Tab-separated table of C-alpha atoms in Angstrom:
chain	number	residue	atom	x	y	z
A	376	MET	CA	1.144	-9.165	-5.267
A	377	SER	CA	-0.409	-6.247	-7.110
A	378	SER	CA	1.742	-3.394	-8.328
A	379	ASP	CA	2.654	-1.613	-11.524
A	380	ILE	CA	6.301	-2.294	-10.633
A	381	ARG	CA	6.402	-6.079	-10.446
A	382	ASP	CA	9.932	-6.408	-9.068
A	383	TRP	CA	9.634	-3.576	-6.526
A	384	TYR	CA	8.807	-5.830	-3.576
A	385	PHE	CA	11.708	-8.111	-4.401
A	386	ASN	CA	14.183	-5.273	-4.946
A	387	GLU	CA	13.149	-3.360	-1.835
A	388	TRP	CA	13.807	-6.368	0.392
A	389	ASP	CA	16.903	-7.541	-1.500
A	390	ILE	CA	15.221	-10.699	-2.780
A	391	GLU	CA	16.507	-11.922	-6.125
A	392	PHE	CA	14.193	-11.225	-9.053
A	393	PRO	CA	15.840	-12.822	-12.082
A	394	LEU	CA	15.193	-11.303	-15.476
A	395	TYR	CA	14.423	-14.722	-16.914
A	396	SER	CA	11.129	-14.645	-15.008
A	397	LEU	CA	9.782	-12.193	-17.587
A	398	PRO	CA	8.139	-13.573	-20.731
A	399	GLU	CA	10.462	-14.167	-23.665
A	400	GLY	CA	10.697	-11.067	-25.846
A	401	PHE	CA	9.144	-8.844	-23.167
A	402	PRO	CA	11.383	-5.757	-23.603
A	403	GLU	CA	10.995	-5.710	-27.404
A	404	MET	CA	7.197	-5.961	-27.348
A	405	SER	CA	4.943	-2.985	-27.824
A	406	THR	CA	3.670	-1.313	-24.662
A	407	GLN	CA	0.177	-2.607	-25.392
A	408	ALA	CA	1.452	-6.188	-25.761
A	409	GLN	CA	3.497	-5.867	-22.551
A	410	ALA	CA	0.441	-4.689	-20.635
A	411	SER	CA	-1.480	-7.819	-21.629
A	412	ILE	CA	1.147	-10.233	-20.258
A	413	GLU	CA	1.571	-11.176	-16.623
A	414	PRO	CA	5.266	-11.818	-15.870
A	415	ARG	CA	5.942	-15.152	-14.192
A	416	LEU	CA	7.135	-14.324	-10.707
A	417	PRO	CA	9.954	-16.472	-9.335
A	418	PRO	CA	9.196	-18.707	-6.360
A	419	ARG	CA	9.865	-17.034	-3.031
A	420	SER	CA	11.654	-18.825	-0.197
A	421	LEU	CA	10.132	-19.149	3.265
A	422	PRO	CA	12.716	-16.754	4.822
A	423	ALA	CA	12.020	-14.188	2.086
A	424	SER	CA	8.271	-14.504	2.664
A	425	GLU	CA	8.740	-14.055	6.403
A	426	SER	CA	10.927	-10.992	5.799
A	427	LEU	CA	8.192	-9.449	3.668
A	428	ARG	CA	5.479	-10.321	6.190
A	429	LEU	CA	7.371	-8.769	9.096
A	430	SER	CA	7.921	-5.543	7.177
A	431	ALA	CA	4.212	-5.111	6.454
A	432	SER	CA	2.165	-2.753	8.599
A	433	MET	CA	-0.436	-5.479	9.228
A	434	ALA	CA	2.159	-7.574	11.089
A	435	TRP	CA	2.325	-4.875	13.765
A	436	VAL	CA	-1.227	-3.508	13.730
A	437	ASP	CA	-1.929	-4.717	17.287
A	438	GLN	CA	0.902	-2.540	18.609
A	439	VAL	CA	-0.282	0.753	17.072
A	440	ARG	CA	-1.360	3.187	19.792
A	441	ALA	CA	-1.030	6.496	17.937
A	442	HIS	CA	-3.897	8.295	16.264
A	443	VAL	CA	-3.935	7.324	12.576
A	444	LEU	CA	-5.068	9.288	9.521
A	445	LEU	CA	-5.162	7.363	6.233
A	446	HIS	CA	-5.543	8.820	2.736
A	447	ILE	CA	-6.124	6.085	0.161
A	448	GLY	CA	-6.326	6.313	-3.623
A	449	GLY	CA	-8.996	3.914	-4.836
A	450	SER	CA	-7.282	3.634	-8.244
A	451	ASP	CA	-3.754	3.106	-6.897
A	452	VAL	CA	-1.773	0.645	-9.024
A	453	ARG	CA	1.387	0.909	-6.904
A	454	VAL	CA	-0.144	-0.392	-3.674
A	455	THR	CA	-3.418	-2.286	-3.773
A	456	PRO	CA	-6.035	0.015	-2.183
A	457	THR	CA	-7.490	-2.902	-0.248
A	458	HIS	CA	-4.258	-3.028	1.813
A	459	GLY	CA	-5.093	0.368	3.305
A	460	LEU	CA	-8.749	-0.540	3.724
A	461	GLU	CA	-7.863	-3.754	5.585
A	462	TYR	CA	-5.380	-1.851	7.758
A	463	TYR	CA	-8.052	0.715	8.631
A	464	HIS	CA	-10.545	-1.996	9.619
A	465	ALA	CA	-7.905	-3.824	11.682
A	466	LEU	CA	-7.034	-0.606	13.539
A	467	LYS	CA	-10.702	0.241	14.134
A	468	GLY	CA	-11.343	-3.313	15.323
A	469	ASN	CA	-8.534	-3.047	17.861
A	470	VAL	CA	-9.856	0.287	19.140
A	471	VAL	CA	-13.305	-1.219	19.744
A	472	LYS	CA	-12.013	-4.549	21.102
A	473	GLU	CA	-9.608	-2.940	23.565
A	474	ARG	CA	-11.769	0.141	24.281
A	475	ARG	CA	-8.872	2.430	23.441
A	476	GLU	CA	-8.881	6.211	23.249
A	477	GLN	CA	-7.455	6.154	19.740
A	478	ASP	CA	-8.695	8.066	16.733
A	479	VAL	CA	-8.531	6.248	13.386
A	480	GLU	CA	-9.795	8.065	10.301
A	481	MET	CA	-9.705	7.140	6.624
A	482	HIS	CA	-10.364	9.197	3.505
A	483	TRP	CA	-10.965	7.213	0.302
A	484	PHE	CA	-10.424	8.904	-3.060
A	485	GLU	CA	-12.034	6.593	-5.625
A	486	LYS	CA	-10.376	7.988	-8.774
A	487	ALA	CA	-7.005	8.931	-7.252
A	488	GLY	CA	-3.785	6.994	-7.767
A	489	HIS	CA	-0.850	6.445	-5.427
A	490	SER	CA	0.305	10.066	-5.415
A	491	LEU	CA	-3.143	11.533	-4.625
A	492	ASP	CA	-2.089	14.425	-6.835
A	493	ASP	CA	-5.132	15.721	-8.677
A	494	VAL	CA	-6.171	19.215	-7.584
A	495	GLU	CA	-9.300	18.355	-5.591
A	496	THR	CA	-7.744	15.337	-3.881
A	497	SER	CA	-4.631	17.353	-2.987
A	498	ARG	CA	-6.824	20.050	-1.458
A	499	VAL	CA	-8.766	17.555	0.666
A	500	VAL	CA	-5.582	15.733	1.738
A	501	TRP	CA	-3.984	19.045	2.755
A	502	GLU	CA	-7.034	20.230	4.679
A	503	THR	CA	-7.639	16.947	6.510
A	504	ALA	CA	-3.943	16.547	7.366
A	505	ARG	CA	-3.735	20.140	8.613
A	506	GLY	CA	-6.858	19.624	10.714
A	507	TRP	CA	-5.471	16.358	12.067
A	508	VAL	CA	-2.160	17.927	13.099
A	509	ASN	CA	-3.937	20.874	14.723
A	510	LYS	CA	-6.308	18.520	16.567
A	511	TYR	CA	-3.457	16.569	18.167
A	512	ARG	CA	-0.902	19.345	18.567
A	513	VAL	CA	0.556	19.260	22.071
């Protein structure tokens, strides 16, 4: 699990994330000291793990039939960029394997974070998304 918000996954799926799983003294430490410590994550039950798995896009990748445009920040600390990269390759693999008429396109922004909000990245995201919508407009 890689994220700058360690308890996000647990909170989002209503899985208990007890405060005692953080290192002793964590809130009172300096920001620099906090950054150097990995919180101990609580054990996750099998039902909780299955709930998380079934909510992930990879669990349903074989059922995707729509055209897909992905914009991925290579420096994202919220969602590991490799998740998007693996999803892209899984989608492309299904297109080839099943000889589908499905367009799958990915744009990778090496220095961009989760929000893809620097000026140049925002411009490229806007232009590629606009082009994508125009291409598939009915």
